[in-house]
Structures are given as C-alpha cells and as structure tokens.
Coordinates of C-alpha atoms in Angstrom, one line a residue:
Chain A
X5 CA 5.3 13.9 94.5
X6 CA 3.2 11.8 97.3
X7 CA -0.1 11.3 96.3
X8 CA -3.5 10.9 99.0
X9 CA -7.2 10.5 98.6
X10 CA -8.5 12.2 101.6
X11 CA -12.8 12.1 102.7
X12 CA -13.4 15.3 102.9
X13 CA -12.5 18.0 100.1
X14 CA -10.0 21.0 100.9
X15 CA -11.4 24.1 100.5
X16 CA -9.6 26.9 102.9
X17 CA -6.1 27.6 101.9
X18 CA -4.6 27.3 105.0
X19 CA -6.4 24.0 106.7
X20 CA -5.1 21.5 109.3
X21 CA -3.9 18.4 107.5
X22 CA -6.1 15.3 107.5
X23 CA -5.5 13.3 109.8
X24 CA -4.9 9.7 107.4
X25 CA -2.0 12.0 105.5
X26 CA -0.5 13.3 108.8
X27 CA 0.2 9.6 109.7
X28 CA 2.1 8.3 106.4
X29 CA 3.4 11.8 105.3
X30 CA 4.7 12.9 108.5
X31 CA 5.0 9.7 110.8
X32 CA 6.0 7.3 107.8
X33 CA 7.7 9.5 105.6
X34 CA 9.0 11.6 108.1
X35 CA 8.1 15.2 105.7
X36 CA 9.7 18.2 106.9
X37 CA 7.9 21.6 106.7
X38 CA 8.2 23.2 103.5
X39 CA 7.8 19.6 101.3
X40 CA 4.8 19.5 98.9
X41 CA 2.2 16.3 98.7
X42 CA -0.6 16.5 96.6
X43 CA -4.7 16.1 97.7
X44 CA -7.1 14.8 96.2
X45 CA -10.7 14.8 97.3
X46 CA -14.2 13.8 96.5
X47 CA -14.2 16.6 93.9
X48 CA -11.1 14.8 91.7
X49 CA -8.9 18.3 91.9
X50 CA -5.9 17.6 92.3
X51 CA -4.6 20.0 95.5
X52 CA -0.4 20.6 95.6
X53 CA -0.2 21.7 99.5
X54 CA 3.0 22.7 101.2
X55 CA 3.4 21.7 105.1
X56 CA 3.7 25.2 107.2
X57 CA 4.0 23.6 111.0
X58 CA 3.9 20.4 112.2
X59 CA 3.2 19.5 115.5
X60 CA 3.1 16.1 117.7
X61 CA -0.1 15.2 116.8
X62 CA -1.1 17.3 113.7
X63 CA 0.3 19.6 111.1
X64 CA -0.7 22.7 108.9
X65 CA -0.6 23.0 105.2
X66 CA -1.4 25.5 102.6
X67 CA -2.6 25.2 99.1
X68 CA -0.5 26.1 96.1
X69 CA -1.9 25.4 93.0
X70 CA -4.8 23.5 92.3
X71 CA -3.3 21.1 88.8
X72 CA -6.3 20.5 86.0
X73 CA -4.7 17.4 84.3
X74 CA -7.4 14.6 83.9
X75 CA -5.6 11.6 84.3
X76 CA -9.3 9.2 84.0
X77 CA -10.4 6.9 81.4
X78 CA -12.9 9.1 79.2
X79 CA -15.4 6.3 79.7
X80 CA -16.4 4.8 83.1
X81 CA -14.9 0.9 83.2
X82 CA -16.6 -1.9 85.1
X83 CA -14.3 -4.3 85.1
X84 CA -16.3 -7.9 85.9
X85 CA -14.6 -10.9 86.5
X86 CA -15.1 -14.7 87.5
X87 CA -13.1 -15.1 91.3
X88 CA -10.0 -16.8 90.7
X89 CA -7.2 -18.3 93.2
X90 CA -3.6 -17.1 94.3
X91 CA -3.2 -13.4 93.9
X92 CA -4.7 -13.2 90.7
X93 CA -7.8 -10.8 91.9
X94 CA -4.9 -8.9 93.4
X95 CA -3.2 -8.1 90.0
X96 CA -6.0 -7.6 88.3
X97 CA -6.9 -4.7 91.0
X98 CA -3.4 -3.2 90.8
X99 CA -3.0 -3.3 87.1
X100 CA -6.7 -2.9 86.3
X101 CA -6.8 0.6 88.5
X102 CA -3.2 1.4 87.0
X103 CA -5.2 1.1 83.4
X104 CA -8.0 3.2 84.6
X105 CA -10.9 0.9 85.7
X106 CA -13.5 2.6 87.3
X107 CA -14.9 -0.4 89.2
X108 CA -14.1 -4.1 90.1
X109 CA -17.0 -7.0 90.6
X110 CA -16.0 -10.1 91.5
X111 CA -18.3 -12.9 91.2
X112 CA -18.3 -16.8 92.1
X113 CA -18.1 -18.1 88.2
X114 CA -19.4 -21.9 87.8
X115 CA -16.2 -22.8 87.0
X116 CA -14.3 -20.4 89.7
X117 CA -11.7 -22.5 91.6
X118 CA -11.9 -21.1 94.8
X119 CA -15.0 -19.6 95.9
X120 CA -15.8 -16.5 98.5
X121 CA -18.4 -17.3 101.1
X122 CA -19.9 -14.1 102.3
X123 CA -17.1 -13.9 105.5
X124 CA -14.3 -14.2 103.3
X125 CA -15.9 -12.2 100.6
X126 CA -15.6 -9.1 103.2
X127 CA -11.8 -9.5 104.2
X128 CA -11.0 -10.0 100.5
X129 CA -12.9 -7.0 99.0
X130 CA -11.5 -5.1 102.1
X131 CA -7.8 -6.0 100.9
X132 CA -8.4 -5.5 97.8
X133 CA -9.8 -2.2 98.1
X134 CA -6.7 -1.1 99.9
X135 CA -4.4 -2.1 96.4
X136 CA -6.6 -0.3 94.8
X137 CA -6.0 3.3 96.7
X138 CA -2.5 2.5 96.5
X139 CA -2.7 2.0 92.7
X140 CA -4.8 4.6 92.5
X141 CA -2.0 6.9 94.5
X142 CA 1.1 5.4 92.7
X143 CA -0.9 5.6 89.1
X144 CA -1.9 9.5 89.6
X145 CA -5.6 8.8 88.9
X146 CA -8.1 11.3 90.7
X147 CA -10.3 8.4 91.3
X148 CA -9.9 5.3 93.9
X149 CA -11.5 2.4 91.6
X150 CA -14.5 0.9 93.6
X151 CA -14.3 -3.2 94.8
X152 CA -17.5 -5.0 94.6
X153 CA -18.2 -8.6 95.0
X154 CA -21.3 -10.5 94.1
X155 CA -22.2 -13.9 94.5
X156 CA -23.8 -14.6 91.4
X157 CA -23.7 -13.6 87.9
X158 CA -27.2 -12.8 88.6
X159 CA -26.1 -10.4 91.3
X160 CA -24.1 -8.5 89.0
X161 CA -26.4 -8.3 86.3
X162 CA -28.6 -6.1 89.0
X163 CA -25.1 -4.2 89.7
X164 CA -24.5 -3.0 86.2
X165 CA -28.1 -1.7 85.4
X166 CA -26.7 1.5 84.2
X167 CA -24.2 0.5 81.7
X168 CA -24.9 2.0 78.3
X169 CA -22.6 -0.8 76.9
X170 CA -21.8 -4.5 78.3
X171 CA -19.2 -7.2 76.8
X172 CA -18.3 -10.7 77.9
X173 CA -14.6 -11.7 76.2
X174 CA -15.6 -15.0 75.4
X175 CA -13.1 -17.3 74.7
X176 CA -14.6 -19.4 72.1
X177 CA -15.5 -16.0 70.1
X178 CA -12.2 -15.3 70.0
X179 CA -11.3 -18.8 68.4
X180 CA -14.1 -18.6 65.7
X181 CA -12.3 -15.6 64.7
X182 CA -15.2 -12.6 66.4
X183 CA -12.2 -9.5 65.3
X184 CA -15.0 -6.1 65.1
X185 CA -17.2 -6.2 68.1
X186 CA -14.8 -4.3 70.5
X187 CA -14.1 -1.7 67.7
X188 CA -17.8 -1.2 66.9
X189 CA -18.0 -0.8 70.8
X190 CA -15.4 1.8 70.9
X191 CA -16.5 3.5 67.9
X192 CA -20.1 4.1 69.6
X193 CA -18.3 5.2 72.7
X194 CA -16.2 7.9 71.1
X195 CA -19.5 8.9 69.0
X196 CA -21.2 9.4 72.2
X197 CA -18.5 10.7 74.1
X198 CA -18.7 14.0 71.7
X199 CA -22.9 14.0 71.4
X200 CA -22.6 14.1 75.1
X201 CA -19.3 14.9 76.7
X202 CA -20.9 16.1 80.1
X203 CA -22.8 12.5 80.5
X204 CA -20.9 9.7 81.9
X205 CA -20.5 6.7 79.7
X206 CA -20.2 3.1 81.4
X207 CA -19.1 0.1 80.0
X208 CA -18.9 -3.1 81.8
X209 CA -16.8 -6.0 80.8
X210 CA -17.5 -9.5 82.0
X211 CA -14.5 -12.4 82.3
X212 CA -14.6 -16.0 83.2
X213 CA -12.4 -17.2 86.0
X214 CA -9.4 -19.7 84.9
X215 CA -11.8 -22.1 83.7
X216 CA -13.7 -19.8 81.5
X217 CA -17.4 -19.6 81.5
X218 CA -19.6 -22.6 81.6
X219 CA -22.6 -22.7 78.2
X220 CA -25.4 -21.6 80.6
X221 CA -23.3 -18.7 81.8
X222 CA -22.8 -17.3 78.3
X223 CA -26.2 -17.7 77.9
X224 CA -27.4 -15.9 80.6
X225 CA -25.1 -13.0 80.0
X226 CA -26.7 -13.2 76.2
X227 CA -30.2 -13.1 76.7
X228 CA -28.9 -9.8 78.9
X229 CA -28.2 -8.1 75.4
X230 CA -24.1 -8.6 76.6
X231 CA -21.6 -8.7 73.4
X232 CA -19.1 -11.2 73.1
X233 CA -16.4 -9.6 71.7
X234 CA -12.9 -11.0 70.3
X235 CA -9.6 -10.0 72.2
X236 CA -7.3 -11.1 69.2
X237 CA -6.0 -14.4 68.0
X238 CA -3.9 -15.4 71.3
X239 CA -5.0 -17.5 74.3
X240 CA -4.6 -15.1 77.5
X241 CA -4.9 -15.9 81.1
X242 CA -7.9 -14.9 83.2
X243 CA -6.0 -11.8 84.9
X244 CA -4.3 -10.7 81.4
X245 CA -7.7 -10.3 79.2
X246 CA -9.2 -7.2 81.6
X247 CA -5.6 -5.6 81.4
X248 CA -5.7 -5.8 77.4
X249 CA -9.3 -4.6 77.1
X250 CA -8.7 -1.5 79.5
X251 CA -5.4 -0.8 77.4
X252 CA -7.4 -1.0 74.0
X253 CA -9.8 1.4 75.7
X254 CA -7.3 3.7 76.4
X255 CA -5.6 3.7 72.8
X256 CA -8.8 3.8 71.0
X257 CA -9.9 6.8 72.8
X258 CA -7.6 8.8 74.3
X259 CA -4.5 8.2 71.7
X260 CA -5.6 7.1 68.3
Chain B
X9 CA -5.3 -29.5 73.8
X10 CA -1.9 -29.2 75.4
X11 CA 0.4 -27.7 73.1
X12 CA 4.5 -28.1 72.3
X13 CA 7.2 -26.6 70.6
X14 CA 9.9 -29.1 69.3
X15 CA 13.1 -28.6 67.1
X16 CA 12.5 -30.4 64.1
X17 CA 9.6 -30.4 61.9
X18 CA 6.8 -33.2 61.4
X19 CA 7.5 -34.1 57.5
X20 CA 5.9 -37.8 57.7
X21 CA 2.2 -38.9 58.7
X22 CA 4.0 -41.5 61.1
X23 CA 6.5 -40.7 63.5
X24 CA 8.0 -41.3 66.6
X25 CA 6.8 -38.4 69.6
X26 CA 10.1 -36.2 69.6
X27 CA 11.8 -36.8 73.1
X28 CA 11.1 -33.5 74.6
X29 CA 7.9 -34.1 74.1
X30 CA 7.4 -37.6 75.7
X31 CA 9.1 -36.8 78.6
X32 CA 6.3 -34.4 79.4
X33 CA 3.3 -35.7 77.6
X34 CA 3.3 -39.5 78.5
X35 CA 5.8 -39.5 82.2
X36 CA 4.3 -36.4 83.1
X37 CA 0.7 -36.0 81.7
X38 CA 0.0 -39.4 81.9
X39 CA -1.7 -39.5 78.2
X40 CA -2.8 -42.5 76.8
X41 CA -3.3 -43.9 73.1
X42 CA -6.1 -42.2 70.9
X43 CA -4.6 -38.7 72.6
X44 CA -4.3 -35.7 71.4
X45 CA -1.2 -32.7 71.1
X46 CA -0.4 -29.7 69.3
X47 CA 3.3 -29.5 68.1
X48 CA 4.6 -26.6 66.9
X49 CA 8.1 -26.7 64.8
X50 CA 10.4 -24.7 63.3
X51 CA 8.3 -23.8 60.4
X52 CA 5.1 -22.7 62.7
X53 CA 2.7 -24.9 61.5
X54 CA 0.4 -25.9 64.5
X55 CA 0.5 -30.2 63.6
X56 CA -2.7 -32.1 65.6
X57 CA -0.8 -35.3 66.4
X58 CA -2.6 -38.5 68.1
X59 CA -0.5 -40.9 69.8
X60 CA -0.8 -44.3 68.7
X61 CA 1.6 -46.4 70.6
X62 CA 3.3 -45.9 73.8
X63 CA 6.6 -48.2 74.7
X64 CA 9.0 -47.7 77.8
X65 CA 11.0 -45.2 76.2
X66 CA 9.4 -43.5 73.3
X67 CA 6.0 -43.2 71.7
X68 CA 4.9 -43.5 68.4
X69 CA 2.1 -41.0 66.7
X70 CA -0.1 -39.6 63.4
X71 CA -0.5 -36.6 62.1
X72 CA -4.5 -35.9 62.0
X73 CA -4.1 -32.3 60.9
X74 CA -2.4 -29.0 60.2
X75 CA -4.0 -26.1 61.7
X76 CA -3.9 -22.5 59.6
X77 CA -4.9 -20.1 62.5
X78 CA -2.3 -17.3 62.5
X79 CA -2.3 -16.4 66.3
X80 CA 1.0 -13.9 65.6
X81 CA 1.1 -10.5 66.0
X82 CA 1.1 -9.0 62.2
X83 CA 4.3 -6.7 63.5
X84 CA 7.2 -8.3 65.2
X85 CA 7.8 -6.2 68.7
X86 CA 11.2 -6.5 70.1
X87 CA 10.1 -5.0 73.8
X88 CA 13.6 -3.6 75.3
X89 CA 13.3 -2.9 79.4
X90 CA 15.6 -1.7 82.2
X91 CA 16.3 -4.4 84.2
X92 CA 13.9 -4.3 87.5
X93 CA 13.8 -6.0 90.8
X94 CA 12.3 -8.7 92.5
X95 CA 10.2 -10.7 89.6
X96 CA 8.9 -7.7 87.3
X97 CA 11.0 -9.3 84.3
X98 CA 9.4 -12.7 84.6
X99 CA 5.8 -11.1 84.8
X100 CA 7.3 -8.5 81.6
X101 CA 8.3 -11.9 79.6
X102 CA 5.1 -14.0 81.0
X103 CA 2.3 -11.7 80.2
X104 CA 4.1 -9.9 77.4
X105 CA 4.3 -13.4 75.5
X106 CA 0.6 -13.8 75.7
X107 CA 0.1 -10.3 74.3
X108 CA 2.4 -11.1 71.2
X109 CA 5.7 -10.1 71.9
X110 CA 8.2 -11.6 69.3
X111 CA 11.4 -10.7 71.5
X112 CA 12.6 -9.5 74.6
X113 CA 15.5 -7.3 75.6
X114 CA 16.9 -6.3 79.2
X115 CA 19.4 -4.4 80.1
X116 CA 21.5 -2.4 82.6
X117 CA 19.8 0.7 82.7
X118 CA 21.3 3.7 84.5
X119 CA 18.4 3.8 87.1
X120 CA 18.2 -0.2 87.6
X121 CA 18.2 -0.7 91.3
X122 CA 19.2 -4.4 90.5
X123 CA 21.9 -4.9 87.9
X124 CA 22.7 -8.2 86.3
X125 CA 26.3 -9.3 85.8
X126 CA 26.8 -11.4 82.8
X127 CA 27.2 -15.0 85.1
X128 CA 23.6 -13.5 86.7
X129 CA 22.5 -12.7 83.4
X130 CA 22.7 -16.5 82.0
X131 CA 21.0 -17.6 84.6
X132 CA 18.1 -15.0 84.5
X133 CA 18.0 -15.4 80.6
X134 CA 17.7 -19.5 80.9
X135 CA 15.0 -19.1 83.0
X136 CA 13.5 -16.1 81.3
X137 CA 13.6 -18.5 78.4
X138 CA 11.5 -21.1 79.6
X139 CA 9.2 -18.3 81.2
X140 CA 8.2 -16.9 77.4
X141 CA 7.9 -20.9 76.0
X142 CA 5.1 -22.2 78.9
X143 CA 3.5 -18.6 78.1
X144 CA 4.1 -19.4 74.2
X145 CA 2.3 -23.0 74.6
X146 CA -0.3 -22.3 76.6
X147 CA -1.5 -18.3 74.9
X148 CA -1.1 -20.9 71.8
X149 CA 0.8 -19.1 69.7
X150 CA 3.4 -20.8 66.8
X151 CA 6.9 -18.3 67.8
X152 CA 8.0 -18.7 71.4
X153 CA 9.6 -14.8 71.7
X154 CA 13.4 -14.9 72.3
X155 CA 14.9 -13.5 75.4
X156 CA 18.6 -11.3 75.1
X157 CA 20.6 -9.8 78.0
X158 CA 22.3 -6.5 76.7
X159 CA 24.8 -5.2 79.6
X160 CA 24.3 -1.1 77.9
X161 CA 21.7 0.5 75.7
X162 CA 24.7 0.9 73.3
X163 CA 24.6 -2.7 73.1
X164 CA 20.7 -2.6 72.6
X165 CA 21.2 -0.1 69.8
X166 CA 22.8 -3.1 67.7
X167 CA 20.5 -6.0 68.8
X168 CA 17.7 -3.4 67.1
X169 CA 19.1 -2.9 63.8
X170 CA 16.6 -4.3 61.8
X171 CA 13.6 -2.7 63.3
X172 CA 11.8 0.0 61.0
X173 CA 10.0 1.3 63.8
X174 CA 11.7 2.8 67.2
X175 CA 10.1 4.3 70.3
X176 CA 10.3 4.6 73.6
X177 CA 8.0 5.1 76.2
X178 CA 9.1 8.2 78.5
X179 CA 6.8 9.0 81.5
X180 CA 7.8 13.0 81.0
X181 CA 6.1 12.8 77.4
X182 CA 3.3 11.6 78.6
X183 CA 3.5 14.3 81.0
X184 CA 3.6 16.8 78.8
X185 CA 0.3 15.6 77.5
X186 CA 2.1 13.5 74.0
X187 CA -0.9 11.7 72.9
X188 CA -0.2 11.0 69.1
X189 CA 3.0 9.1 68.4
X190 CA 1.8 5.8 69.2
X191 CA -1.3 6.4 66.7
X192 CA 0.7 7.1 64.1
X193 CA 2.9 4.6 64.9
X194 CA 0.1 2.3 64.2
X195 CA -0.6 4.0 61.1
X196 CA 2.9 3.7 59.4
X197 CA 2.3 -0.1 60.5
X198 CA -0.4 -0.9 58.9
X199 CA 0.2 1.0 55.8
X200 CA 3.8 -1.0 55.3
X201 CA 1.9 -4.4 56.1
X202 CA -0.4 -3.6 53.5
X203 CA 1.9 -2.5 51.4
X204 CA 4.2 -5.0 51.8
X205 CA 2.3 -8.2 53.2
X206 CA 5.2 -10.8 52.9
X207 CA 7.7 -8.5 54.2
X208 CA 8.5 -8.8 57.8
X209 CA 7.7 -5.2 60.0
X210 CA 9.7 -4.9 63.3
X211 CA 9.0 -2.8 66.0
X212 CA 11.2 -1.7 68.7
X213 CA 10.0 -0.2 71.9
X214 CA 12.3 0.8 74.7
X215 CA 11.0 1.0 78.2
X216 CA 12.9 2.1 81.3
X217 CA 13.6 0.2 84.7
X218 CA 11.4 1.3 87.7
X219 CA 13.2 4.3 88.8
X220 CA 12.8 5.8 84.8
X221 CA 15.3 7.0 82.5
X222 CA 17.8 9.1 83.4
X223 CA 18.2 12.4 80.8
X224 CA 21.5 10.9 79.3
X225 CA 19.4 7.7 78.0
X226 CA 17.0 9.7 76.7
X227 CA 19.5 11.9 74.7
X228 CA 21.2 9.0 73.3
X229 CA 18.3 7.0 72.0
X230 CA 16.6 10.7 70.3
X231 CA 20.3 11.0 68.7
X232 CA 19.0 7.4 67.3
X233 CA 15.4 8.5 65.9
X234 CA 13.9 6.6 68.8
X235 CA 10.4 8.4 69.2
X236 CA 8.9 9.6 72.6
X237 CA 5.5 8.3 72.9
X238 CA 2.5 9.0 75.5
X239 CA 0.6 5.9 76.3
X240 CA -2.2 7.6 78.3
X241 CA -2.3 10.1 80.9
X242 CA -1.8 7.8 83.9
X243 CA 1.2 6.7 85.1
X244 CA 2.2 3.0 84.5
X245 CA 4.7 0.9 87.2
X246 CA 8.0 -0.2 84.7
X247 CA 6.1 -3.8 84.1
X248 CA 2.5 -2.7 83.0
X249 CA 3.8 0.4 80.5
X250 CA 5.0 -2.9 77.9
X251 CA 1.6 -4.4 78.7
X252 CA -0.5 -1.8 77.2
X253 CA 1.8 -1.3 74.1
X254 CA 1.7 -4.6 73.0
X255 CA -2.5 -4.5 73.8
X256 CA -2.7 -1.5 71.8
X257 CA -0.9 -2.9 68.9
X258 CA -3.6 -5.5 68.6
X259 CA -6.6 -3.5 69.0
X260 CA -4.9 -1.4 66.1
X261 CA -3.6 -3.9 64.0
X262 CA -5.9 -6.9 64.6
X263 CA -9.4 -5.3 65.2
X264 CA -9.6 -2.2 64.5

C-alpha cells in the first residue's frame, strides 16, 4: 500500500484528504474511490484511510485502522559524513533512511573533493531531503530522516550536542585491528535502552569523505570525547561504511 | 598501496611483474622504480613487491614482504538474488564485495521484471566479474568472490550444495514480526568456527528480485530447509536487503 508523510496529523475519521496526497494518489496514481493509502503524521501512527468521494480538486477519506508496528531504529542515528562527489550523498540518503537513520549532516571534510558553498549547499540539502521522504515512504518508516549540512566539522560538533554516544569510523583504527569499540557501544545502548525505554537515545557517527579524514580532523573529533571504532578487516568506500554501521545497529538491537 | 590479484603465485624473491599486472601498473599507473604493489595469488598471501627494473615490455621486481592480515569474512556467504533491473546487480556485486561476500548467484526469478537469457547472461557475468575483482583490490581483501548465472532456483539449489547454513530473506517474515533466525544463525556460526576453526563454514542466503518472491519459490526453498529470516522491521529495496546481511555477519562474527 502507498505510503505519505502528510503536515498536519489526522484526527477526525472522516477528513478531506491533504492536499500533497490528493495530487500523487489521485492525479498521479489515478486511485479510484474505495482504494486504501496509508497516513502518516507528525504523531508516527500509521493511519490506513479509504477514499469515499473524489472530486476535481479534492477528495474525502475515512480512517480504518490505525496499524501500531514500529518500524524505527530503537536508537536515534545521526548519520555524519565528509561531502563527497557524484551521487554518492544521494545513496547514502536513500540507503542510509532505508537502514533507519534518523538524521543526515553533511560537512566539507579537508580532504572532501567537491565542496558545497552555502548556495549550493541549499539546492543539494533540498534534493536530498526529497530522497529521503521517498525512502522514508518506500522503506515504511514513520519518520522522514532529517538533511543537514554544515560547513565545518566544527559546525557539526555544535549540531550533535545532545548525543549520549559519538563514533568516528576511522580508517586507520580499523587497520591496527580496533574490533570492540562498536560492540561496547551497542552494549551501552541496549543497557540504556531498558534503564530508560521512554528516553530517546542518540548516537552520532562521523565519516571522512573519499579521502578519509586528515590527522588534525581526527584530532579534533578526539579531544570531543568521539570513539574511533573498527568496522571490520575490509577497506569500504566512503558511502558503504554508514550503510554497515546502521545495519550493525539494527542486528545488535533489534535481532540478536 | 594499489593492490592486484594475479594467477600464479610469487615463489622467488626476484621476479619478473606478471603481465596483467604491468599492463596496468607501469602503462597505466605510470609507476616508477623503488614502487610499491600488493599482489595477491592463488594462495591469498598479500606479497609487498617493489619494482626494481622497468624495460619496454616487462618489469622486473622483489619481494619486501608477506602480509598476515586476514581481511576475510570467517564464514563463506554465497549471496543468491533475483535478477533486477537497470544496475542493482552491479551495485549487489560492488558493495557486497566490500562487505565480504565469497560468491554471488543470480537468477531468473519468477518476479524478475528483467530476465537474462544465457548469451545476456555471459555478458552480465563477465562484467559482473570484473565488478567484484576492482571491489576485491581496492576493499583489500585476498578472495575476489565469484560470480554464477543460474537460469532457475532449481539450478541454485545445486550450485548451494555445500553450504551448512540456508536462509532466505522474505519481506512477509519480517512482516510478521520474525526477529530471531538471523541471531541464531550467527550463533550456529560461530559455535562451528570454534568448533571447527580449519574447517571451511558456508552460508547461503537467498534474496528475491525487486518485485519479491512469488509463494511457489518460497514453498520450494522451505521444502529445502531454507530458513525465513526478518532482517529488521523496515522494508529493504532487493539491492540493500544483501547489504545488511553481510554487515550483520561481521558485527556478529568479527566484533561482537
């Protein structure tokens, strides 16, 4: 079933249907009355509404069951990484929000290829923003993941204040062998996940672009109290490394 | 250090650069005497190799040393997919090779909206090929995964004879809220590699093409002992669902 994140929460059971569905579910996908999409609004329920009338420039709907599944990584993900070029910010939006990430920061690294300027920054985060609804649509999450960008590592360092837990996957501690840090990580996480299951629990995760972080970046993101933490024994691109950490997140705590 | 598979061994301290290589590493990378390569052969020992003469047509070298890292994934995952459109399989074989893969399979599934006939199929299967080797050199591992084309899931069913461990990952278990096969899984895994360190473990995991599996496929690979398993309550496009296996295989066999 269709999948939309709409503004403003539904809470009659008989309601006019927003106007950003009407256009794709009845314009687009040309829905007849009687077919079912499903709502979700700023409250994360999940609303299964059947179309009752439509009309030229609107249509009616009515709720039918309200679903309870909670499709969202048990811990809140800020996904951090170094810009890089070609549509690798892209992938790492779709896949990254398919994985559960809860938020995307994208910042110049030292070593970043291409670089935003503020201008471009805008159009990017915009586009990217918009993979991320449709990710967040396509993947059934209850939760469009948030795009951010910062121009320095600084910057971000200001954005992830609230972070109860903050790794860098650093390359070289993956080559001197560094295998317990994101266990350790995920072993507090569950700990604190049951002391506290009503309180949310952030992580954020920092990656280099291509190139890989620069001494003085490493540094910085050290004397911030930020983990380096070993992704296993093989090499992996800039855009793969978020995709395994939010997959390890998953299977540490919400399978094994 | 730019790294390279070749088909024979390096059994002498001197030698002359196999051909394969010096194609690429003196025509194309322009290196000079006193360089530096990884060569990888048959055997998987990682040889550091410095060039020390170049002529017109071949190059000679010396071995400075023979690396011990072990960048392979402790269980040897044959990943089996439906056959999807556009290029899903290259990303599948690209990014699956840098999370550890040691084989992959497509085939015809029921659902595939493209189908490969077997002229297509050498073609893809070439080029698939050299996909999962650049992945193998530069995610630096010592095993560049194979690639097969099997026209039926019958046909899959023999290719995975060896394995000691089936599954398959079907979207309605994970529907249904299935959230312990893959841990235990991981479990059985680990206990056989302990048990039996020398031994090799295989892994199978079947995956379905974008449109899923039909009910038929699913009945015949249960009538094989091929577990169901939930990887997360979100749902995964065909190419991302292998992704997050082979990530949560390493976090459970190689950190946690």
């Amino acid at each position: 079933m269709q999948r939309y994140f709409i503004h403003t929460d539904i809470t009659t059971n008989e309601f006019t249907l927003p106007t950003e569905v009407f256009h794709h579910a009845i314009k687009v996908m040309r829905n007849q009355v009687g077919a079912q999409l499903e709502l979700v609004g700023p409250d994360q329920l999940v609303k299964v509404v059947e179309l009752t009338a439509i009309e030229p420039e609107q249509a009616q709907a009515k709720l039918v069951e309200t679903l309870t599944a909670k499709p969202e990584l048990p811990v809140q993900v800020q996904i951090i990484c170094g810009i890089s070029k070609g549509d690798k910010t892209e992938k790492i939006v779709q896949k990254g929000t398919e994985l559960g990430a809860a938020q995307f920061i994208f910042y110049n690294g030292a070593r970043s290829v291409a670089q935003w300027n503020t201008k471009k920054a805008v159009k990017k985060v915009d586009r990217l923003q918009k993979i991320a609804q449709g990710a967040a649509e396509q993947s059934h999450r209850v939760v469009v993941p948030e795009v951010l960008y910062c121009q320095s590592l600084d910057e971000v360092l200001t954005a992830i204040e609230t972070a109860d837990y903050r790794t860098v996957a650093y390359e070289e501690s993956a080559k001197q062998g560094e295998t317990s840090q994101l266990a350790q990580i995920v072993q507090k996480i569950k700990a604190q996940l049951q002391a506290k299951p009503q309180a949310p629990c952030r992580l954020a995760a920092f990656f280099g672009p291509e190139g890989g972080f620069t001494p003085a970046e490493v540094q910085t993101l050290q004397a911030q109290q930020v983990v380096a933490s070993g992704l296993g024994p093989r090499i992996m691109r800039a855009e793969t490394a978020p995709l395994y950490l939010l997959a390890a997140l998953s299977f540490g705590l919400e399978l094994a």
